[in-house]
CSV table of C-alpha atoms in Angstrom, one decimal:
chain,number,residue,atom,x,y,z
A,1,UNK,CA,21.2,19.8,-14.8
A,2,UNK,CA,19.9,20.7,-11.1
A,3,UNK,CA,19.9,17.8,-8.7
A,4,UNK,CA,16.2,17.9,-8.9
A,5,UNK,CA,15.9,17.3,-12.3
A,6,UNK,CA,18.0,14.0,-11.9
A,7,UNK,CA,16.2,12.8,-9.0
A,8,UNK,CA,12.7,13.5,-11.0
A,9,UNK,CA,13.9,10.8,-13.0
A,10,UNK,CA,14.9,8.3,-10.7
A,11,UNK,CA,11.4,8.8,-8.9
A,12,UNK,CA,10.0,7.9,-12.3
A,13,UNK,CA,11.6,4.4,-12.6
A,14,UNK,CA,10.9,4.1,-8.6
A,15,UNK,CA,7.3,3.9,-9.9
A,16,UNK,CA,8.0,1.4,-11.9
A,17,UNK,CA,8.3,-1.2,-9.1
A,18,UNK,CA,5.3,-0.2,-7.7
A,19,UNK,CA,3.1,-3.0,-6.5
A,20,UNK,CA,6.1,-5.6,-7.0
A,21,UNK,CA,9.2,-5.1,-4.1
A,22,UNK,CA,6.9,-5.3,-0.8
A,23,UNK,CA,8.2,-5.7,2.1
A,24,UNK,CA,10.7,-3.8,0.3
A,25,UNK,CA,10.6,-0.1,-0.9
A,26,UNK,CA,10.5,1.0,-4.2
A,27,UNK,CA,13.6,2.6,-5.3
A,28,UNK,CA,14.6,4.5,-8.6
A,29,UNK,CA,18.5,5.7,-9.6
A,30,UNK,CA,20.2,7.4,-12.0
A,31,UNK,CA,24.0,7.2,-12.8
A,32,UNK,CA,25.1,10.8,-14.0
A,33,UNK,CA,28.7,11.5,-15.8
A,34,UNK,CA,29.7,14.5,-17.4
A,35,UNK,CA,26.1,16.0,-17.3
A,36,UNK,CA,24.9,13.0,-19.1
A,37,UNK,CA,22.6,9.9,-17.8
A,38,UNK,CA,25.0,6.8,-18.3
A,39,UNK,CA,22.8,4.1,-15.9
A,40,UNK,CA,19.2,3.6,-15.2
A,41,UNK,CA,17.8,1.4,-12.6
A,42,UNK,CA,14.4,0.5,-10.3
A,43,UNK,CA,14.4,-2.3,-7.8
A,44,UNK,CA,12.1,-4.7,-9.2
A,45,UNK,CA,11.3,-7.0,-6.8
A,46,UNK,CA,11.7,-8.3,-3.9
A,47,UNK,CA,15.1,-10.8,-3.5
A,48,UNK,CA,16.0,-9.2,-7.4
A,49,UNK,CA,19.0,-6.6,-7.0
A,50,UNK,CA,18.5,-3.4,-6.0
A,51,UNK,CA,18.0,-0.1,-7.7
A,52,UNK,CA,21.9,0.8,-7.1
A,53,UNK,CA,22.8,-1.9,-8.1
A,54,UNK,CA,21.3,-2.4,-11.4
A,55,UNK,CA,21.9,1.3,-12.3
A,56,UNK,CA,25.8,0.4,-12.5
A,57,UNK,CA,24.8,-2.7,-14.3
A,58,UNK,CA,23.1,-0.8,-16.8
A,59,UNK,CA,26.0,1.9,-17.7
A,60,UNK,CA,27.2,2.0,-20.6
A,61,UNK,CA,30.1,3.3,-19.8
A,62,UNK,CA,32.5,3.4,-16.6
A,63,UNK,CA,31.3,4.6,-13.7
A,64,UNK,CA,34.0,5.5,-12.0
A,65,UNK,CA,33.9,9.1,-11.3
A,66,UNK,CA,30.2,9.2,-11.5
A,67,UNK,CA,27.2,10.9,-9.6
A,68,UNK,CA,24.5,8.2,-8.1
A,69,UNK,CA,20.8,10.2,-7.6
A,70,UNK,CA,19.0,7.3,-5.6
A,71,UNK,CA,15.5,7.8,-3.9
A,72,UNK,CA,16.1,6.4,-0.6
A,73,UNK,CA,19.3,6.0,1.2
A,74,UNK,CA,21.4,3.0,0.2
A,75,UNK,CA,21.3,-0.3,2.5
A,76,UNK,CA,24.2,-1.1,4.6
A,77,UNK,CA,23.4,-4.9,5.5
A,78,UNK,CA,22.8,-8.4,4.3
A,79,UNK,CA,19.3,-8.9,3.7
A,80,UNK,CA,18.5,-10.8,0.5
A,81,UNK,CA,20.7,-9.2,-1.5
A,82,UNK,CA,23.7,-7.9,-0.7
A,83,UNK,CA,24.5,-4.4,0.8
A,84,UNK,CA,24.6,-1.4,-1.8
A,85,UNK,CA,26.7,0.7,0.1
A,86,UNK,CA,29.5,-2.1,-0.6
A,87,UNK,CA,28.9,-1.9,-4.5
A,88,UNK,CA,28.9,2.1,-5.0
A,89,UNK,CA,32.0,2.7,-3.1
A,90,UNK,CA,33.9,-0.8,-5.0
A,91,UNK,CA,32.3,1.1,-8.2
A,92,UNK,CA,34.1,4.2,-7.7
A,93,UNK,CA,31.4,6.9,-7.2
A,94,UNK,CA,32.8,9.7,-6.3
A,95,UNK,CA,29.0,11.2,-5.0
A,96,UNK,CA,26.0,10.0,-4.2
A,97,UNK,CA,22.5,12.4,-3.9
A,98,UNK,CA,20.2,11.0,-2.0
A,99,UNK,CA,15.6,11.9,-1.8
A,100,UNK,CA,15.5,10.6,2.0
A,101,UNK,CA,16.8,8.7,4.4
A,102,UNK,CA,15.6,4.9,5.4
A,103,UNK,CA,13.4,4.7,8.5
A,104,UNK,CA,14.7,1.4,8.5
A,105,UNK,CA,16.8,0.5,11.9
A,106,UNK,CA,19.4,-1.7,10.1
A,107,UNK,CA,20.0,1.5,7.9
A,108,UNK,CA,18.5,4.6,9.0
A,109,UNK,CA,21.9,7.2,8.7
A,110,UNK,CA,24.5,4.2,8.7
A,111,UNK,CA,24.4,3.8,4.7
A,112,UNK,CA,25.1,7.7,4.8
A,113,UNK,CA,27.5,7.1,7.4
A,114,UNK,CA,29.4,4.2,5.1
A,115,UNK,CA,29.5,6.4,2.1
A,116,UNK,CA,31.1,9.0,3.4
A,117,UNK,CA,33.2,6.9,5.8
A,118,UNK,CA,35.0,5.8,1.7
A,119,UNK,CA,35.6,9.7,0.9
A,120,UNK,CA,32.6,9.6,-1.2
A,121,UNK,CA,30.2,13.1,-1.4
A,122,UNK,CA,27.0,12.9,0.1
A,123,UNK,CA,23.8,14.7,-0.6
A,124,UNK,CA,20.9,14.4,1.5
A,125,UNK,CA,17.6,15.2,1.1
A,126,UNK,CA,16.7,16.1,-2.5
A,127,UNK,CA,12.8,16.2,-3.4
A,128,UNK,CA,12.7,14.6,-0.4
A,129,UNK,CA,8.8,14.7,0.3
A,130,UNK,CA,8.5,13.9,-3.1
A,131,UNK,CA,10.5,10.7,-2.6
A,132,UNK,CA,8.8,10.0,1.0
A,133,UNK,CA,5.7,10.0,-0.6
A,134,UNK,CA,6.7,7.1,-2.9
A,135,UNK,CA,6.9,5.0,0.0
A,136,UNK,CA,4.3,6.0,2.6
A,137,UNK,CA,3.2,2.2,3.1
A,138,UNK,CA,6.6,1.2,3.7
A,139,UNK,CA,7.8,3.8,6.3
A,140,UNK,CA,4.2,3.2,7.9
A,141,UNK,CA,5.4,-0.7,8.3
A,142,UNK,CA,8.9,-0.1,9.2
A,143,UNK,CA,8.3,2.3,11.8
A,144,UNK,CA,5.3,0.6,13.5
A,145,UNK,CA,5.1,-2.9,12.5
A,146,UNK,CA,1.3,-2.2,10.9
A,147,UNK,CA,0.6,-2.2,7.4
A,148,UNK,CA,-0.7,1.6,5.7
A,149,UNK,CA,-4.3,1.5,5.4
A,150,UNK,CA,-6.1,3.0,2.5
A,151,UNK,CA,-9.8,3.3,3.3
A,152,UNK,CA,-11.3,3.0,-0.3
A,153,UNK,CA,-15.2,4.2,-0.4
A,154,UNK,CA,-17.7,4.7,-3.5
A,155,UNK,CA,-21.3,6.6,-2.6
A,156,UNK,CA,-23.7,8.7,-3.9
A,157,UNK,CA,-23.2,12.5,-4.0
A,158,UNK,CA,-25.2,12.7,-0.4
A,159,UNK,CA,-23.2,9.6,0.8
A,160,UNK,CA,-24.7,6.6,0.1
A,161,UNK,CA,-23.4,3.3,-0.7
A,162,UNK,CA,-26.4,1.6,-1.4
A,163,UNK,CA,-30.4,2.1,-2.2
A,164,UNK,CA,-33.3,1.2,0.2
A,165,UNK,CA,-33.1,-2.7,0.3
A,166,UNK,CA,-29.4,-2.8,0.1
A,167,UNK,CA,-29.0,-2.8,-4.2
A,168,UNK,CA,-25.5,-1.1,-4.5
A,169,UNK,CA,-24.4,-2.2,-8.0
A,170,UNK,CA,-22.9,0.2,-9.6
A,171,UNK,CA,-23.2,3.5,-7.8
A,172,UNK,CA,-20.1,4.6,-9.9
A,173,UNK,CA,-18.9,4.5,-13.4
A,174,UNK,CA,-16.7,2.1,-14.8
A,175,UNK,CA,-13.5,4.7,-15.0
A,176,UNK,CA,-13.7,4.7,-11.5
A,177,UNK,CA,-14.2,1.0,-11.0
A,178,UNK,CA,-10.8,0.5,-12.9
A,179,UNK,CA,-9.0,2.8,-10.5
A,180,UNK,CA,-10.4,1.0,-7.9
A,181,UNK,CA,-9.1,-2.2,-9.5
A,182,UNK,CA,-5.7,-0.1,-10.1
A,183,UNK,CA,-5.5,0.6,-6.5
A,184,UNK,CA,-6.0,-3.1,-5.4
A,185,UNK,CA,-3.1,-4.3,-7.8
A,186,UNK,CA,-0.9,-2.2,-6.1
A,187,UNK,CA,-1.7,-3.4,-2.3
A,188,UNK,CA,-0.8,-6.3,-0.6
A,189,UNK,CA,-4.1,-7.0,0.6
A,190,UNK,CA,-7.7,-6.0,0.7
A,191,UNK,CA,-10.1,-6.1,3.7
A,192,UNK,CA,-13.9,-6.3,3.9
A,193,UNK,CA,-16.0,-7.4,6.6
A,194,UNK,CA,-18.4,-10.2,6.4
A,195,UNK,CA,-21.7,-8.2,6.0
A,196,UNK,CA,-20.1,-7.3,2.4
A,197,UNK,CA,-19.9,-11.2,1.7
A,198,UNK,CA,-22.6,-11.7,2.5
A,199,UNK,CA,-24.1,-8.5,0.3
A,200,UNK,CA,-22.1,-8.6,-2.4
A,201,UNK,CA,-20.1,-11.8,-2.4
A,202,UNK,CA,-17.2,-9.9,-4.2
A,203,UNK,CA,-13.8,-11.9,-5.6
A,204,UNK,CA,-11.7,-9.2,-4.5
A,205,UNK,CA,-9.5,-9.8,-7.8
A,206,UNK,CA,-7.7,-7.1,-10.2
A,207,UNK,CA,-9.7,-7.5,-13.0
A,208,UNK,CA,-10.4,-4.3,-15.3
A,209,UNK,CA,-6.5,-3.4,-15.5
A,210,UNK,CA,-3.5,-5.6,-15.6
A,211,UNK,CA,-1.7,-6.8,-11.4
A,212,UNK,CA,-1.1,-8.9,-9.2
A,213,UNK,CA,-4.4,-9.9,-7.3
A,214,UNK,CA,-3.9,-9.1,-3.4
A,215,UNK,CA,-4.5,-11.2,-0.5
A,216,UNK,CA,-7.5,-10.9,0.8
A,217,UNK,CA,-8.7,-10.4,3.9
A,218,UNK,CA,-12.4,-11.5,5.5
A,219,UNK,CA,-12.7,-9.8,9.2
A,220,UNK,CA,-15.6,-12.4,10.5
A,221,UNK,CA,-16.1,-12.8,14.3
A,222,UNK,CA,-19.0,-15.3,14.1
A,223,UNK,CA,-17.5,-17.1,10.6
A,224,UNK,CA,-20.6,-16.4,8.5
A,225,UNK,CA,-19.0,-16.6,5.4
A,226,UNK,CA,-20.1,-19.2,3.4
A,227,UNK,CA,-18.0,-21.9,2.0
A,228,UNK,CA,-19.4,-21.5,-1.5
A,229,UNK,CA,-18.3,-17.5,-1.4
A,230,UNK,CA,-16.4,-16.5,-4.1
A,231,UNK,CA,-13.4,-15.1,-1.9
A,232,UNK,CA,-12.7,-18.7,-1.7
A,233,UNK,CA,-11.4,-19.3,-5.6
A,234,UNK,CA,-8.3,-19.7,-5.8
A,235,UNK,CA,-7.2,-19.1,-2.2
A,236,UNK,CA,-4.5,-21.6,-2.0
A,237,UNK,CA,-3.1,-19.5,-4.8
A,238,UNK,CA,-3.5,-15.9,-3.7
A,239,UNK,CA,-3.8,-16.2,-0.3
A,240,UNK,CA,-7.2,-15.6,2.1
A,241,UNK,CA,-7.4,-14.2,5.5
A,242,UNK,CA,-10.3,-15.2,7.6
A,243,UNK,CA,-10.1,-13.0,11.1
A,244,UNK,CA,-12.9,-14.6,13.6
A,245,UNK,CA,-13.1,-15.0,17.2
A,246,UNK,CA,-13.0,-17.7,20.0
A,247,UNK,CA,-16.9,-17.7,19.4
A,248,UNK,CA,-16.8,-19.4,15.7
A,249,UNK,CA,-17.7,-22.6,14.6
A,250,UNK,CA,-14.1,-24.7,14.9
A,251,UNK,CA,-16.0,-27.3,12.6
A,252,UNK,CA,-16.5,-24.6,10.0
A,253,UNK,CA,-13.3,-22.9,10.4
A,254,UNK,CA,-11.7,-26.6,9.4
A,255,UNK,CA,-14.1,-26.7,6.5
A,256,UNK,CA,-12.4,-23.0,5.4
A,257,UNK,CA,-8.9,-24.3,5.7
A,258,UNK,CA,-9.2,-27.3,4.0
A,259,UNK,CA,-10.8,-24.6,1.5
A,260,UNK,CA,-7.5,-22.6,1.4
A,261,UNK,CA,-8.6,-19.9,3.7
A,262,UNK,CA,-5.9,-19.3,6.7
A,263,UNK,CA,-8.4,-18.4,9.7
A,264,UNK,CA,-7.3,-16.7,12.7
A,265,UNK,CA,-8.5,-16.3,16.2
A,266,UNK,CA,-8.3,-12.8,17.5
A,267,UNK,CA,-9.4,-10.9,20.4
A,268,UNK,CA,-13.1,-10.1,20.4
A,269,UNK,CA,-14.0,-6.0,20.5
A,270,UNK,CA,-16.9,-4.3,20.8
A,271,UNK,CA,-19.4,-5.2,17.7
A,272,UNK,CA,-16.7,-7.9,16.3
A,273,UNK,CA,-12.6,-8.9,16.5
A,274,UNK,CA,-9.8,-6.3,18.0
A,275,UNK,CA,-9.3,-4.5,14.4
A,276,UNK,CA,-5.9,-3.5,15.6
A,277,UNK,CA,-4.7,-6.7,16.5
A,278,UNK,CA,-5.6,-7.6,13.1
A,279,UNK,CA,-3.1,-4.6,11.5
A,280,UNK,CA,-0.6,-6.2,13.9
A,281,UNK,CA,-0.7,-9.7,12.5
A,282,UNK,CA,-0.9,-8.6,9.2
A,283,UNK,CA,2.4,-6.9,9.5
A,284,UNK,CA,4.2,-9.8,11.1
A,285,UNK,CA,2.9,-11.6,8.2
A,286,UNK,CA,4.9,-8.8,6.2
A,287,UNK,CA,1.8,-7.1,4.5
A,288,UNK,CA,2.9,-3.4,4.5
A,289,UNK,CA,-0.4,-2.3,2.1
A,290,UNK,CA,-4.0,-2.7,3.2
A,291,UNK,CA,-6.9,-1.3,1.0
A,292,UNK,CA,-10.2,-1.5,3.1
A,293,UNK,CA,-13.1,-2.0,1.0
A,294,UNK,CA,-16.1,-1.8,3.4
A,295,UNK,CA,-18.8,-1.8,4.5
A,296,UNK,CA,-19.8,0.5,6.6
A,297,UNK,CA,-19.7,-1.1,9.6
A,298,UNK,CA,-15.8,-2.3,9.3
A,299,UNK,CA,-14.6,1.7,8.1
A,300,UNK,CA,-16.1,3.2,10.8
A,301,UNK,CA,-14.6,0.7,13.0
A,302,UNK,CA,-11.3,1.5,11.7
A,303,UNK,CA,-11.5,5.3,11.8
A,304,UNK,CA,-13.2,5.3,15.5
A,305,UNK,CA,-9.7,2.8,15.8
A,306,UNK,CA,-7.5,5.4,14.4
A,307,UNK,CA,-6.5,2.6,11.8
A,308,UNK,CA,-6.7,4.6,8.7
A,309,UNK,CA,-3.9,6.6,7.0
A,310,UNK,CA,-5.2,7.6,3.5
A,311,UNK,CA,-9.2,8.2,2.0
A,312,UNK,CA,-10.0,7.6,-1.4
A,313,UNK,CA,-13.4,8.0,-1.8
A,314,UNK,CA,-15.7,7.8,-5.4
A,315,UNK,CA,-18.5,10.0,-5.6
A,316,UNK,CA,-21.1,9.6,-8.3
A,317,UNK,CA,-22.9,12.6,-9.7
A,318,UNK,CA,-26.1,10.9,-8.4
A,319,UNK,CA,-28.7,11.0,-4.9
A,320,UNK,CA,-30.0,8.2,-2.9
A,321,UNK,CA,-31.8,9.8,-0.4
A,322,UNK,CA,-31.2,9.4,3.6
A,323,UNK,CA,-33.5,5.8,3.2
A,324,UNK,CA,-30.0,4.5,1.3
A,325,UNK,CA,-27.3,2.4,3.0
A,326,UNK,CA,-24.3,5.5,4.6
A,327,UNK,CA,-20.6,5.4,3.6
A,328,UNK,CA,-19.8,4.7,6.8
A,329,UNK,CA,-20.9,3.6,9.6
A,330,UNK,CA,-22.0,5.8,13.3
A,331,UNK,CA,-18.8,7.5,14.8
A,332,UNK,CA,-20.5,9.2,17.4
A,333,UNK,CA,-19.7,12.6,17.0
A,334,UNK,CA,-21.5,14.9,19.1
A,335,UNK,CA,-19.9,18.0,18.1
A,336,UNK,CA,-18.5,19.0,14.0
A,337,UNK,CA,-15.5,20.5,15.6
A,338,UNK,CA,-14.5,17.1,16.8
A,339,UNK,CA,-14.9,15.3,13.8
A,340,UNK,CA,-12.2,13.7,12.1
A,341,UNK,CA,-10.1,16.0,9.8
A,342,UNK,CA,-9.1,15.3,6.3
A,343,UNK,CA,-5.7,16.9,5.3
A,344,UNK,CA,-3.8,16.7,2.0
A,345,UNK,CA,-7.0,16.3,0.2
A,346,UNK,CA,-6.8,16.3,-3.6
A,347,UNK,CA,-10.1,16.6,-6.3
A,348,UNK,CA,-10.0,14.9,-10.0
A,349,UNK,CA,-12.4,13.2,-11.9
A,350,UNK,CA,-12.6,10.0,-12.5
A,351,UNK,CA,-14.4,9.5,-15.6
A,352,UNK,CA,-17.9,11.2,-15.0
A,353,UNK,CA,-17.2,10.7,-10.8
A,354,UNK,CA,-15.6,12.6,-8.4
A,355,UNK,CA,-12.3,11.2,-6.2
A,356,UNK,CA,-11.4,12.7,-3.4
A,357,UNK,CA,-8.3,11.3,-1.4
A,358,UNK,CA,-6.5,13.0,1.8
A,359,UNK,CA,-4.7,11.7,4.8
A,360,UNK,CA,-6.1,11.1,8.2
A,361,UNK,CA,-2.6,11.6,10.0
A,362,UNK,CA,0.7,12.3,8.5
A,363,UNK,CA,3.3,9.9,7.6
């Protein structure tokens, strides 16, 4: 079989991990010998072995000899695990294919490097945007520090997010709202601002579909929330966010933590808190997947920011009118050729709605 065809299937088991191994990437491999698949392996989670290395674990057979088709190049260092580059060459693989090399500093080349430093074949590059694509959030956080930011929005066919008087429940059908749950189960976090607590007072859980519920993440410069919201159930457990300013209520703020919430003072902006000092203090905190929910107010702050690396946006096979609530929020843009391009963009349905994701920038 082609080296595509192998690497096809260690992208499917990559998937597998999917939602599970941040800060880590998710990884797939295959163990080939004598045109046959004797190993399978995924990197589970992170601090569990990786994908290399529980592909040799798997074989049912000696390895010695054998091809390794791995996703992303294998580690060199001592992290939490071990380095694989250690384990294929005491193996006795004689070649390893590789979809694309790690962004990562502590590898980026050198696992490559090691390989063939120990006589063993190398192969670079194999369905490699294929492979990239499996981990756009973490080559977003590993080359910038910032977490990859999916701006998810649901409207109206003519763009609206709510009816006159603010009633937005449910502009889309439930298909859609699954997906949406989907999507949050496989972030690290999700983002609103405080005008959607106060609207909506959302959980921001994975409810719908099976996943790990994300932390979640308030941006409120004036700490409105209130303390009977229900972002605050179960925040000891699953984690809370509260961005605010200098200009908040330390006696509230006190009230939140003892709630569970963490709240954090950053730099006030224009209309609320430095939104990109927030997607630097996420990443230290290692979140390397944001989902931004809304409102309107908060995405259009992030896009005027240049904060936003992927659109998914719902549209229901409905109108509003131009009295409803926008998407999103005033950008200012005085002339159409300015405005801000969507590229990679994709159409399915979702049920009996419309999704339409693209990229703002490239990754």
């Amino acid at each position: 079989m082609p080296h595509e065809s192998y690497m096809f299937q260690a992208m499917s088991l990559a998937v597998k991990g999917a939602g599970h191994t941040s800060p880590n990437p998710v990884v797939g491999a295959v163990i080939v010998k004598g045109d046959k698949i004797i190993g399978r392996g995924w990197h589970k989670k992170a601090g569990m072995p990786h994908a290399e290395i529980e592909a040799i674990k798997s074989a049912k057979e000696g390895v010695s000899g054998a091809a390794l088709y791995v996703t992303l190049e294998p580690c060199c260092h001592w992290g939490r695990t071990p380095p694989c580059t250690g384990a294929i060459i005491s193996a006795g693989i004689k070649k390893v294919v590789i979809g694309h090399n790690d962004p990562n500093p502590k590898v980026a080349g050198k696992g490559v490097r090691a390989l063939k430093a120990a006589g063993i074949a190398v192969v670079t590059g194999v369905l490699r945007d294929e492979c990239r694509g499996l981990n756009e959030a973490y080559i977003k956080y590993i080359t910038s520090g910032m977490p990859f930011v999916t701006l998810k929005l649901a409207s109206s066919l003519d763009g609206r997010i709510a009816a006159v008087g603010g009633a937005s429940k449910w502009i889309t059908g439930i298909e859609a709202r699954r997906h949406a749950h989907r999507l949050r189960g496989l972030s690290d976090a999700v983002m609103v601002g405080v005008n959607t607590v106060l609207a909506d007072d959302p959980e921001l859980t994975v409810r719908f579909v099976k996943g790990k519920n994300p932390v979640r993440v308030v941006v409120d410069s004036a700490l409105k929330t209130p303390l009977s919201a229900k972002v605050f159930v179960d925040a000891d457990k699953d984690g809370l966010i509260i961005f605010t300013s200098d200009k908040a209520s330390r006696a509230k703020a006190t009230k939140a933590k003892a709630l569970g919430a963490d709240v954090v003072r950053v730099s006030s902006a224009k209309g609320g808190v430095d939104l990109k000092e927030v997607m630097k203090e996420l990443g230290r905190r290692e979140i390397t997947s944001l989902l931004v929910e809304g409102g309107g107010t908060i995405a259009a702050g992030a896009v005027k920011k240049g904060l936003i690396d992927k659109l998914c946006l719902f549209m229901a096979p409905k109108l509003i009118g131009g009295d409803g609530v926008a998407v999103i929020g005033p950008l200012c843009v005085k002339d159409p050729a300015k405005a801000l391009p969507v590229s990679g963009m994709t159409i399915a349905m979702i049920g009996k709605d419309i999704l339409v994701e693209g990229y703002f920038k490239g990754i």
